[in-house]
Amino acid sequence: MKKTTQLYEGKAKKVFLTDDADLVIQEFKDDATAFNNKKKGSIAEKGVVNNAISCKLFTLLEAAGIRTHLVEKLSPREMLCRHLDIIKVEVVVRNIAAGSLVKRYGFVEGTQLEKPIVELYLKNDDLDDPLMNESHAVALGVASLEELGVLKSRAEAINGVLRGFFAERKLKLVDFKLEFGRNNNEILLGDEISPDTCRFWDLDTNEKLDKDRFRFDLGGVEDAYSEVQRRVLGQN
Ligand code: UDP
């Protein structure tokens, strides 16, 4: 499979077309951004770690019957994927209060939510990815009501699979963000699932093992990412 033109360069990845119109290659970079690009930096080997973690988690989800864009891991930084028409909605699932849930609604950080909360955000950097409801999404034309229903129930199913998986690896899945896309009349999970897009806390100590270490200059960023990789891949 050969890369042809670069389709897109985002904050953490580049996407390339290939000689097969249905397939693209996602290349994971070490660049890191936070607070909608206001904080910029780099995390050594992040691209390699996030590709490895994402491939493992997508494979796990596929085995649980949840379709994803993953075709195969091509190299340390490259993932071969189905070409998606990305739905401009970021779906956030929360199990424990953190981040914007604390800021926006006054939850105490660390509060276990009785039921997971699913939120929709408009994927639009110029507007700072605003929180929205289904009516906004439909009015904006980003997805149909039926598609939004699929996104929410798919996100809940993914949460069910991932929570159990991480608990076995002594990690709390605090919250995470998902993106979906259309491919041949089907909706597939896209993008990545990694410490860039999830909050992971150590099950025993609540130590933060995710991008919050970069966001808030907590130190030990690379070590946290490789610790998650070690636990996810079951390495020693
Ligand atoms: N998230 C993400 N990309 C975004 C916004 C959020 O991957 O553009 C992830 C974030 O890492 C966290 C979850 O979604 O795991 C919830 O993020 P939150 O709404 O608390 O916002 P943040 O703290 O990132 O401002």
PDB file of C-alpha atoms and ligand atoms in Angstrom:
ATOM      1  CA  MET A   1       0.000   0.000   0.000  1.00  0.00           C
ATOM      2  CA  LYS A   2       1.516   3.321  -1.088  1.00  0.00           C
ATOM      3  CA  LYS A   3       0.866   6.805   0.282  1.00  0.00           C
ATOM      4  CA  THR A   4      -0.100   9.250  -2.440  1.00  0.00           C
ATOM      5  CA  THR A   5      -1.248  12.810  -1.652  1.00  0.00           C
ATOM      6  CA  GLN A   6      -1.553  14.202   1.842  1.00  0.00           C
ATOM      7  CA  LEU A   7      -5.251  14.699   2.487  1.00  0.00           C
ATOM      8  CA  TYR A   8      -5.006  16.527   5.772  1.00  0.00           C
ATOM      9  CA  GLU A   9      -2.640  17.506   8.562  1.00  0.00           C
ATOM     10  CA  GLY A  10      -4.145  17.819  12.016  1.00  0.00           C
ATOM     11  CA  LYS A  11      -2.678  18.551  15.418  1.00  0.00           C
ATOM     12  CA  ALA A  12      -1.553  14.992  16.124  1.00  0.00           C
ATOM     13  CA  LYS A  13      -1.820  13.168  12.799  1.00  0.00           C
ATOM     14  CA  LYS A  14      -1.416  13.389   9.066  1.00  0.00           C
ATOM     15  CA  VAL A  15      -3.747  11.518   6.743  1.00  0.00           C
ATOM     16  CA  PHE A  16      -2.640  10.339   3.291  1.00  0.00           C
ATOM     17  CA  LEU A  17      -4.613   8.987   0.358  1.00  0.00           C
ATOM     18  CA  THR A  18      -3.413   5.690  -1.091  1.00  0.00           C
ATOM     19  CA  ASP A  19      -3.702   4.013  -4.472  1.00  0.00           C
ATOM     20  CA  ASP A  20      -6.919   2.390  -3.180  1.00  0.00           C
ATOM     21  CA  ALA A  21      -9.753   4.966  -2.995  1.00  0.00           C
ATOM     22  CA  ASP A  22     -11.305   3.213   0.025  1.00  0.00           C
ATOM     23  CA  LEU A  23      -8.120   3.301   2.101  1.00  0.00           C
ATOM     24  CA  VAL A  24      -6.095   6.031   3.807  1.00  0.00           C
ATOM     25  CA  ILE A  25      -2.978   6.002   5.986  1.00  0.00           C
ATOM     26  CA  GLN A  26      -3.007   7.808   9.346  1.00  0.00           C
ATOM     27  CA  GLU A  27       0.467   8.863  10.452  1.00  0.00           C
ATOM     28  CA  PHE A  28       0.835   9.668  14.154  1.00  0.00           C
ATOM     29  CA  LYS A  29       3.044  12.637  15.069  1.00  0.00           C
ATOM     30  CA  ASP A  30       4.770  13.588  18.319  1.00  0.00           C
ATOM     31  CA  ASP A  31       3.273  17.105  18.271  1.00  0.00           C
ATOM     32  CA  ALA A  32       1.011  17.887  21.179  1.00  0.00           C
ATOM     33  CA  THR A  33      -1.479  20.708  21.572  1.00  0.00           C
ATOM     34  CA  ALA A  34      -3.935  21.615  24.284  1.00  0.00           C
ATOM     35  CA  PHE A  35      -6.586  24.235  24.960  1.00  0.00           C
ATOM     36  CA  ASN A  36      -7.480  24.399  21.283  1.00  0.00           C
ATOM     37  CA  ASN A  37      -3.941  25.037  20.079  1.00  0.00           C
ATOM     38  CA  LYS A  38      -3.088  27.695  22.674  1.00  0.00           C
ATOM     39  CA  LYS A  39      -0.490  25.373  24.242  1.00  0.00           C
ATOM     40  CA  LYS A  40       1.920  23.643  21.868  1.00  0.00           C
ATOM     41  CA  GLY A  41       4.715  21.194  22.397  1.00  0.00           C
ATOM     42  CA  SER A  42       5.961  17.755  21.609  1.00  0.00           C
ATOM     43  CA  ILE A  43       5.942  14.467  23.498  1.00  0.00           C
ATOM     44  CA  ALA A  44       8.829  12.140  22.574  1.00  0.00           C
ATOM     45  CA  GLU A  45       7.647   8.956  20.799  1.00  0.00           C
ATOM     46  CA  LYS A  46       3.973   9.874  21.375  1.00  0.00           C
ATOM     47  CA  GLY A  47       3.113   8.970  17.785  1.00  0.00           C
ATOM     48  CA  VAL A  48       4.490   5.460  18.177  1.00  0.00           C
ATOM     49  CA  VAL A  49       2.768   4.940  21.523  1.00  0.00           C
ATOM     50  CA  ASN A  50      -0.616   6.312  20.419  1.00  0.00           C
ATOM     51  CA  ASN A  51      -0.582   4.249  17.224  1.00  0.00           C
ATOM     52  CA  ALA A  52       0.183   1.079  19.188  1.00  0.00           C
ATOM     53  CA  ILE A  53      -2.501   1.779  21.810  1.00  0.00           C
ATOM     54  CA  SER A  54      -5.126   2.762  19.223  1.00  0.00           C
ATOM     55  CA  CYS A  55      -4.499  -0.326  17.069  1.00  0.00           C
ATOM     56  CA  LYS A  56      -4.822  -2.575  20.103  1.00  0.00           C
ATOM     57  CA  LEU A  57      -8.060  -0.905  21.280  1.00  0.00           C
ATOM     58  CA  PHE A  58      -9.651  -0.852  17.819  1.00  0.00           C
ATOM     59  CA  THR A  59      -8.837  -4.560  17.471  1.00  0.00           C
ATOM     60  CA  LEU A  60     -10.449  -5.204  20.849  1.00  0.00           C
ATOM     61  CA  LEU A  61     -13.567  -3.276  19.811  1.00  0.00           C
ATOM     62  CA  GLU A  62     -13.785  -5.121  16.484  1.00  0.00           C
ATOM     63  CA  ALA A  63     -13.669  -8.400  18.410  1.00  0.00           C
ATOM     64  CA  ALA A  64     -16.611  -7.114  20.466  1.00  0.00           C
ATOM     65  CA  GLY A  65     -18.572  -6.448  17.251  1.00  0.00           C
ATOM     66  CA  ILE A  66     -17.982  -2.684  17.031  1.00  0.00           C
ATOM     67  CA  ARG A  67     -16.870  -1.615  13.564  1.00  0.00           C
ATOM     68  CA  THR A  68     -13.867   0.721  13.347  1.00  0.00           C
ATOM     69  CA  HIS A  69     -11.836   2.225  10.515  1.00  0.00           C
ATOM     70  CA  LEU A  70      -8.769   0.104  11.362  1.00  0.00           C
ATOM     71  CA  VAL A  71      -7.555  -2.192   8.601  1.00  0.00           C
ATOM     72  CA  GLU A  72      -4.076  -2.927   9.955  1.00  0.00           C
ATOM     73  CA  LYS A  73      -1.058  -1.446  11.661  1.00  0.00           C
ATOM     74  CA  LEU A  74       1.435  -0.723   8.894  1.00  0.00           C
ATOM     75  CA  SER A  75       4.456   0.543  10.812  1.00  0.00           C
ATOM     76  CA  PRO A  76       5.254   2.081  14.218  1.00  0.00           C
ATOM     77  CA  ARG A  77       3.624   5.385  13.258  1.00  0.00           C
ATOM     78  CA  GLU A  78       1.222   4.328  10.498  1.00  0.00           C
ATOM     79  CA  MET A  79      -2.259   2.854  10.588  1.00  0.00           C
ATOM     80  CA  LEU A  80      -4.026   1.707   7.429  1.00  0.00           C
ATOM     81  CA  CYS A  81      -7.668   2.789   7.672  1.00  0.00           C
ATOM     82  CA  ARG A  82     -10.889   2.814   5.730  1.00  0.00           C
ATOM     83  CA  HIS A  83     -11.518   6.220   4.191  1.00  0.00           C
ATOM     84  CA  LEU A  84     -14.248   7.905   6.214  1.00  0.00           C
ATOM     85  CA  ASP A  85     -16.443  10.878   5.561  1.00  0.00           C
ATOM     86  CA  ILE A  86     -15.875  12.242   9.091  1.00  0.00           C
ATOM     87  CA  ILE A  87     -18.991  13.328  10.970  1.00  0.00           C
ATOM     88  CA  LYS A  88     -18.257  16.739  12.495  1.00  0.00           C
ATOM     89  CA  VAL A  89     -19.326  15.679  15.974  1.00  0.00           C
ATOM     90  CA  GLU A  90     -17.029  14.836  18.878  1.00  0.00           C
ATOM     91  CA  VAL A  91     -18.718  12.367  21.204  1.00  0.00           C
ATOM     92  CA  VAL A  92     -17.444  12.528  24.793  1.00  0.00           C
ATOM     93  CA  VAL A  93     -18.273   9.794  27.307  1.00  0.00           C
ATOM     94  CA  ARG A  94     -17.695  10.400  31.012  1.00  0.00           C
ATOM     95  CA  ASN A  95     -17.593   7.926  33.881  1.00  0.00           C
ATOM     96  CA  ILE A  96     -15.929  10.153  36.491  1.00  0.00           C
ATOM     97  CA  ALA A  97     -16.124  13.944  36.755  1.00  0.00           C
ATOM     98  CA  ALA A  98     -13.060  15.765  35.400  1.00  0.00           C
ATOM     99  CA  GLY A  99     -12.040  18.515  32.973  1.00  0.00           C
ATOM    100  CA  SER A 100     -14.769  20.650  31.474  1.00  0.00           C
ATOM    101  CA  LEU A 101     -17.499  18.803  33.419  1.00  0.00           C
ATOM    102  CA  VAL A 102     -15.966  20.177  36.623  1.00  0.00           C
ATOM    103  CA  LYS A 103     -15.487  23.658  35.169  1.00  0.00           C
ATOM    104  CA  ARG A 104     -18.890  23.927  33.532  1.00  0.00           C
ATOM    105  CA  TYR A 105     -21.188  22.329  36.103  1.00  0.00           C
ATOM    106  CA  GLY A 106     -19.261  22.437  39.396  1.00  0.00           C
ATOM    107  CA  PHE A 107     -18.880  18.677  39.896  1.00  0.00           C
ATOM    108  CA  VAL A 108     -16.122  17.779  42.328  1.00  0.00           C
ATOM    109  CA  GLU A 109     -13.238  16.235  40.361  1.00  0.00           C
ATOM    110  CA  GLY A 110     -13.189  12.480  40.881  1.00  0.00           C
ATOM    111  CA  THR A 111     -16.921  12.080  41.548  1.00  0.00           C
ATOM    112  CA  GLN A 112     -18.067   8.719  40.197  1.00  0.00           C
ATOM    113  CA  LEU A 113     -21.092   9.350  37.956  1.00  0.00           C
ATOM    114  CA  GLU A 114     -24.035   7.077  38.614  1.00  0.00           C
ATOM    115  CA  LYS A 115     -24.604   6.664  34.873  1.00  0.00           C
ATOM    116  CA  PRO A 116     -22.123   7.584  32.139  1.00  0.00           C
ATOM    117  CA  ILE A 117     -22.736  11.018  30.607  1.00  0.00           C
ATOM    118  CA  VAL A 118     -22.578  11.272  26.809  1.00  0.00           C
ATOM    119  CA  GLU A 119     -21.986  14.739  25.347  1.00  0.00           C
ATOM    120  CA  LEU A 120     -21.860  16.044  21.784  1.00  0.00           C
ATOM    121  CA  TYR A 121     -19.483  18.783  20.660  1.00  0.00           C
ATOM    122  CA  LEU A 122     -19.321  20.451  17.257  1.00  0.00           C
ATOM    123  CA  LYS A 123     -15.981  19.617  15.637  1.00  0.00           C
ATOM    124  CA  ASN A 124     -14.952  23.140  14.687  1.00  0.00           C
ATOM    125  CA  ASP A 125     -11.647  24.623  15.905  1.00  0.00           C
ATOM    126  CA  ASP A 126     -12.620  28.186  14.880  1.00  0.00           C
ATOM    127  CA  LEU A 127     -15.579  27.987  17.266  1.00  0.00           C
ATOM    128  CA  ASP A 128     -13.606  26.155  20.011  1.00  0.00           C
ATOM    129  CA  ASP A 129     -15.621  22.918  19.579  1.00  0.00           C
ATOM    130  CA  PRO A 130     -18.813  24.109  21.342  1.00  0.00           C
ATOM    131  CA  LEU A 131     -21.012  21.735  23.359  1.00  0.00           C
ATOM    132  CA  MET A 132     -24.250  21.099  21.475  1.00  0.00           C
ATOM    133  CA  ASN A 133     -27.403  19.013  21.624  1.00  0.00           C
ATOM    134  CA  GLU A 134     -29.063  16.962  18.908  1.00  0.00           C
ATOM    135  CA  SER A 135     -31.197  19.887  17.689  1.00  0.00           C
ATOM    136  CA  HIS A 136     -28.086  21.984  17.106  1.00  0.00           C
ATOM    137  CA  ALA A 137     -26.375  19.143  15.245  1.00  0.00           C
ATOM    138  CA  VAL A 138     -29.393  18.542  13.002  1.00  0.00           C
ATOM    139  CA  ALA A 139     -29.913  22.285  12.375  1.00  0.00           C
ATOM    140  CA  LEU A 140     -26.230  22.624  11.447  1.00  0.00           C
ATOM    141  CA  GLY A 141     -26.597  19.697   9.061  1.00  0.00           C
ATOM    142  CA  VAL A 142     -23.673  17.773  10.549  1.00  0.00           C
ATOM    143  CA  ALA A 143     -25.663  14.587  11.176  1.00  0.00           C
ATOM    144  CA  SER A 144     -29.221  13.282  11.063  1.00  0.00           C
ATOM    145  CA  LEU A 145     -31.167  12.483  14.221  1.00  0.00           C
ATOM    146  CA  GLU A 146     -30.919   8.813  13.328  1.00  0.00           C
ATOM    147  CA  GLU A 147     -27.139   9.024  12.953  1.00  0.00           C
ATOM    148  CA  LEU A 148     -26.833  10.823  16.293  1.00  0.00           C
ATOM    149  CA  GLY A 149     -28.770   7.985  17.910  1.00  0.00           C
ATOM    150  CA  VAL A 150     -26.290   5.511  16.425  1.00  0.00           C
ATOM    151  CA  LEU A 151     -23.341   7.624  17.631  1.00  0.00           C
ATOM    152  CA  LYS A 152     -24.659   7.761  21.202  1.00  0.00           C
ATOM    153  CA  SER A 153     -25.522   4.088  21.502  1.00  0.00           C
ATOM    154  CA  ARG A 154     -22.226   3.103  19.847  1.00  0.00           C
ATOM    155  CA  ALA A 155     -20.346   5.351  22.297  1.00  0.00           C
ATOM    156  CA  GLU A 156     -22.089   3.685  25.248  1.00  0.00           C
ATOM    157  CA  ALA A 157     -21.256   0.227  23.907  1.00  0.00           C
ATOM    158  CA  ILE A 158     -17.612   1.244  23.414  1.00  0.00           C
ATOM    159  CA  ASN A 159     -17.516   2.552  26.985  1.00  0.00           C
ATOM    160  CA  GLY A 160     -18.780  -0.806  28.232  1.00  0.00           C
ATOM    161  CA  VAL A 161     -16.016  -2.701  26.439  1.00  0.00           C
ATOM    162  CA  LEU A 162     -13.213  -0.261  27.312  1.00  0.00           C
ATOM    163  CA  ARG A 163     -14.081   0.220  30.992  1.00  0.00           C
ATOM    164  CA  GLY A 164     -13.796  -3.495  31.672  1.00  0.00           C
ATOM    165  CA  PHE A 165     -10.591  -3.783  29.675  1.00  0.00           C
ATOM    166  CA  PHE A 166      -8.922  -0.890  31.506  1.00  0.00           C
ATOM    167  CA  ALA A 167     -10.115  -2.006  34.935  1.00  0.00           C
ATOM    168  CA  GLU A 168      -8.302  -5.305  34.380  1.00  0.00           C
ATOM    169  CA  ARG A 169      -5.202  -3.254  33.679  1.00  0.00           C
ATOM    170  CA  LYS A 170      -5.556  -1.191  36.834  1.00  0.00           C
ATOM    171  CA  LEU A 171      -6.665   1.946  35.012  1.00  0.00           C
ATOM    172  CA  LYS A 172      -9.809   3.997  35.558  1.00  0.00           C
ATOM    173  CA  LEU A 173     -11.318   5.206  32.295  1.00  0.00           C
ATOM    174  CA  VAL A 174     -12.393   8.667  33.470  1.00  0.00           C
ATOM    175  CA  ASP A 175     -13.593  10.096  30.153  1.00  0.00           C
ATOM    176  CA  PHE A 176     -12.790   9.943  26.453  1.00  0.00           C
ATOM    177  CA  LYS A 177     -13.608  11.451  23.062  1.00  0.00           C
ATOM    178  CA  LEU A 178     -14.674   9.539  19.963  1.00  0.00           C
ATOM    179  CA  GLU A 179     -15.099  10.470  16.313  1.00  0.00           C
ATOM    180  CA  PHE A 180     -17.114   8.554  13.765  1.00  0.00           C
ATOM    181  CA  GLY A 181     -17.413   8.620   9.999  1.00  0.00           C
ATOM    182  CA  ARG A 182     -19.484   7.293   7.136  1.00  0.00           C
ATOM    183  CA  ASN A 183     -18.165   4.550   4.863  1.00  0.00           C
ATOM    184  CA  ASN A 184     -20.337   2.710   2.328  1.00  0.00           C
ATOM    185  CA  ASN A 185     -23.621   3.338   4.188  1.00  0.00           C
ATOM    186  CA  GLU A 186     -22.127   2.319   7.492  1.00  0.00           C
ATOM    187  CA  ILE A 187     -20.966   4.351  10.467  1.00  0.00           C
ATOM    188  CA  LEU A 188     -17.491   3.353  11.666  1.00  0.00           C
ATOM    189  CA  LEU A 189     -15.459   4.502  14.650  1.00  0.00           C
ATOM    190  CA  GLY A 190     -12.545   6.628  13.414  1.00  0.00           C
ATOM    191  CA  ASP A 191      -9.647   8.759  14.652  1.00  0.00           C
ATOM    192  CA  GLU A 192      -7.734   7.286  17.644  1.00  0.00           C
ATOM    193  CA  ILE A 193      -8.192   6.172  21.236  1.00  0.00           C
ATOM    194  CA  SER A 194      -5.108   7.094  23.235  1.00  0.00           C
ATOM    195  CA  PRO A 195      -3.861   9.093  26.229  1.00  0.00           C
ATOM    196  CA  ASP A 196      -4.363  12.166  23.991  1.00  0.00           C
ATOM    197  CA  THR A 197      -8.098  11.541  23.778  1.00  0.00           C
ATOM    198  CA  CYS A 198      -8.861   9.789  27.088  1.00  0.00           C
ATOM    199  CA  ARG A 199      -8.313  10.452  30.776  1.00  0.00           C
ATOM    200  CA  PHE A 200      -6.764   7.481  32.579  1.00  0.00           C
ATOM    201  CA  TRP A 201      -6.148   7.401  36.334  1.00  0.00           C
ATOM    202  CA  ASP A 202      -4.275   4.681  38.145  1.00  0.00           C
ATOM    203  CA  LEU A 203      -6.852   2.443  39.860  1.00  0.00           C
ATOM    204  CA  ASP A 204      -5.106   2.508  43.237  1.00  0.00           C
ATOM    205  CA  THR A 205      -3.450   5.917  43.428  1.00  0.00           C
ATOM    206  CA  ASN A 206      -5.559   8.057  41.020  1.00  0.00           C
ATOM    207  CA  GLU A 207      -2.307   9.234  39.438  1.00  0.00           C
ATOM    208  CA  LYS A 208      -3.106  10.919  36.113  1.00  0.00           C
ATOM    209  CA  LEU A 209      -1.654   8.946  33.184  1.00  0.00           C
ATOM    210  CA  ASP A 210      -2.798  11.003  30.192  1.00  0.00           C
ATOM    211  CA  LYS A 211      -2.569  14.339  28.391  1.00  0.00           C
ATOM    212  CA  ASP A 212      -3.517  16.249  31.552  1.00  0.00           C
ATOM    213  CA  ARG A 213       0.170  15.843  32.502  1.00  0.00           C
ATOM    214  CA  PHE A 214       1.031  17.922  29.397  1.00  0.00           C
ATOM    215  CA  ARG A 215      -1.945  20.297  29.721  1.00  0.00           C
ATOM    216  CA  PHE A 216      -1.098  21.261  33.307  1.00  0.00           C
ATOM    217  CA  ASP A 217       2.706  20.803  33.251  1.00  0.00           C
ATOM    218  CA  LEU A 218       2.602  17.967  35.765  1.00  0.00           C
ATOM    219  CA  GLY A 219       5.857  16.421  34.450  1.00  0.00           C
ATOM    220  CA  GLY A 220       6.457  12.787  33.576  1.00  0.00           C
ATOM    221  CA  VAL A 221       4.418  13.023  30.376  1.00  0.00           C
ATOM    222  CA  GLU A 222       6.411  10.469  28.341  1.00  0.00           C
ATOM    223  CA  ASP A 223       6.518   8.061  31.287  1.00  0.00           C
ATOM    224  CA  ALA A 224       2.736   8.262  31.704  1.00  0.00           C
ATOM    225  CA  TYR A 225       2.126   7.523  28.005  1.00  0.00           C
ATOM    226  CA  SER A 226       4.498   4.549  28.046  1.00  0.00           C
ATOM    227  CA  GLU A 227       2.962   3.243  31.262  1.00  0.00           C
ATOM    228  CA  VAL A 228      -0.467   3.215  29.577  1.00  0.00           C
ATOM    229  CA  GLN A 229       1.067   1.480  26.554  1.00  0.00           C
ATOM    230  CA  ARG A 230       2.698  -1.108  28.805  1.00  0.00           C
ATOM    231  CA  ARG A 231      -0.586  -1.884  30.564  1.00  0.00           C
ATOM    232  CA  VAL A 232      -2.703  -1.867  27.384  1.00  0.00           C
ATOM    233  CA  LEU A 233      -0.336  -4.123  25.462  1.00  0.00           C
ATOM    234  CA  GLY A 234       0.286  -6.292  28.508  1.00  0.00           C
ATOM    235  CA  GLN A 235       4.047  -5.750  28.320  1.00  0.00           C
ATOM    236  CA  ASN A 236       6.394  -6.081  31.270  1.00  0.00           C
TER     237      ASN A 236
HETATM  238  N1  UDP B   1     -10.989  15.533  24.319  1.00  0.00           N
HETATM  239  C1  UDP B   1     -10.280  15.330  23.139  1.00  0.00           C
HETATM  240  N2  UDP B   1     -10.270  16.327  22.204  1.00  0.00           N
HETATM  241  C2  UDP B   1     -10.934  17.492  22.367  1.00  0.00           C
HETATM  242  C3  UDP B   1     -11.648  17.700  23.561  1.00  0.00           C
HETATM  243  C4  UDP B   1     -11.659  16.694  24.522  1.00  0.00           C
HETATM  244  O1  UDP B   1      -9.680  14.276  22.935  1.00  0.00           O
HETATM  245  O2  UDP B   1     -10.907  18.347  21.469  1.00  0.00           O
HETATM  246  C5  UDP B   1     -11.019  14.469  25.340  1.00  0.00           C
HETATM  247  C6  UDP B   1     -10.197  14.829  26.576  1.00  0.00           C
HETATM  248  O3  UDP B   1      -8.871  14.339  26.468  1.00  0.00           O
HETATM  249  C7  UDP B   1     -10.943  14.136  27.685  1.00  0.00           C
HETATM  250  C8  UDP B   1     -12.399  14.144  27.202  1.00  0.00           C
HETATM  251  O4  UDP B   1     -12.343  14.328  25.797  1.00  0.00           O
HETATM  252  O5  UDP B   1     -10.513  12.788  27.800  1.00  0.00           O
HETATM  253  C9  UDP B   1     -13.234  15.222  27.848  1.00  0.00           C
HETATM  254  O6  UDP B   1     -12.608  16.458  27.686  1.00  0.00           O
HETATM  255  P1  UDP B   1     -13.185  17.765  28.395  1.00  0.00           P
HETATM  256  O7  UDP B   1     -14.528  18.094  27.845  1.00  0.00           O
HETATM  257  O8  UDP B   1     -13.096  17.611  29.870  1.00  0.00           O
HETATM  258  O9  UDP B   1     -12.294  18.930  27.880  1.00  0.00           O
HETATM  259  P2  UDP B   1     -10.817  19.404  28.164  1.00  0.00           P
HETATM  260  O10 UDP B   1     -10.487  19.096  29.564  1.00  0.00           O
HETATM  261  O11 UDP B   1     -10.014  18.670  27.148  1.00  0.00           O
HETATM  262  O12 UDP B   1     -10.922  20.863  27.893  1.00  0.00           O
END
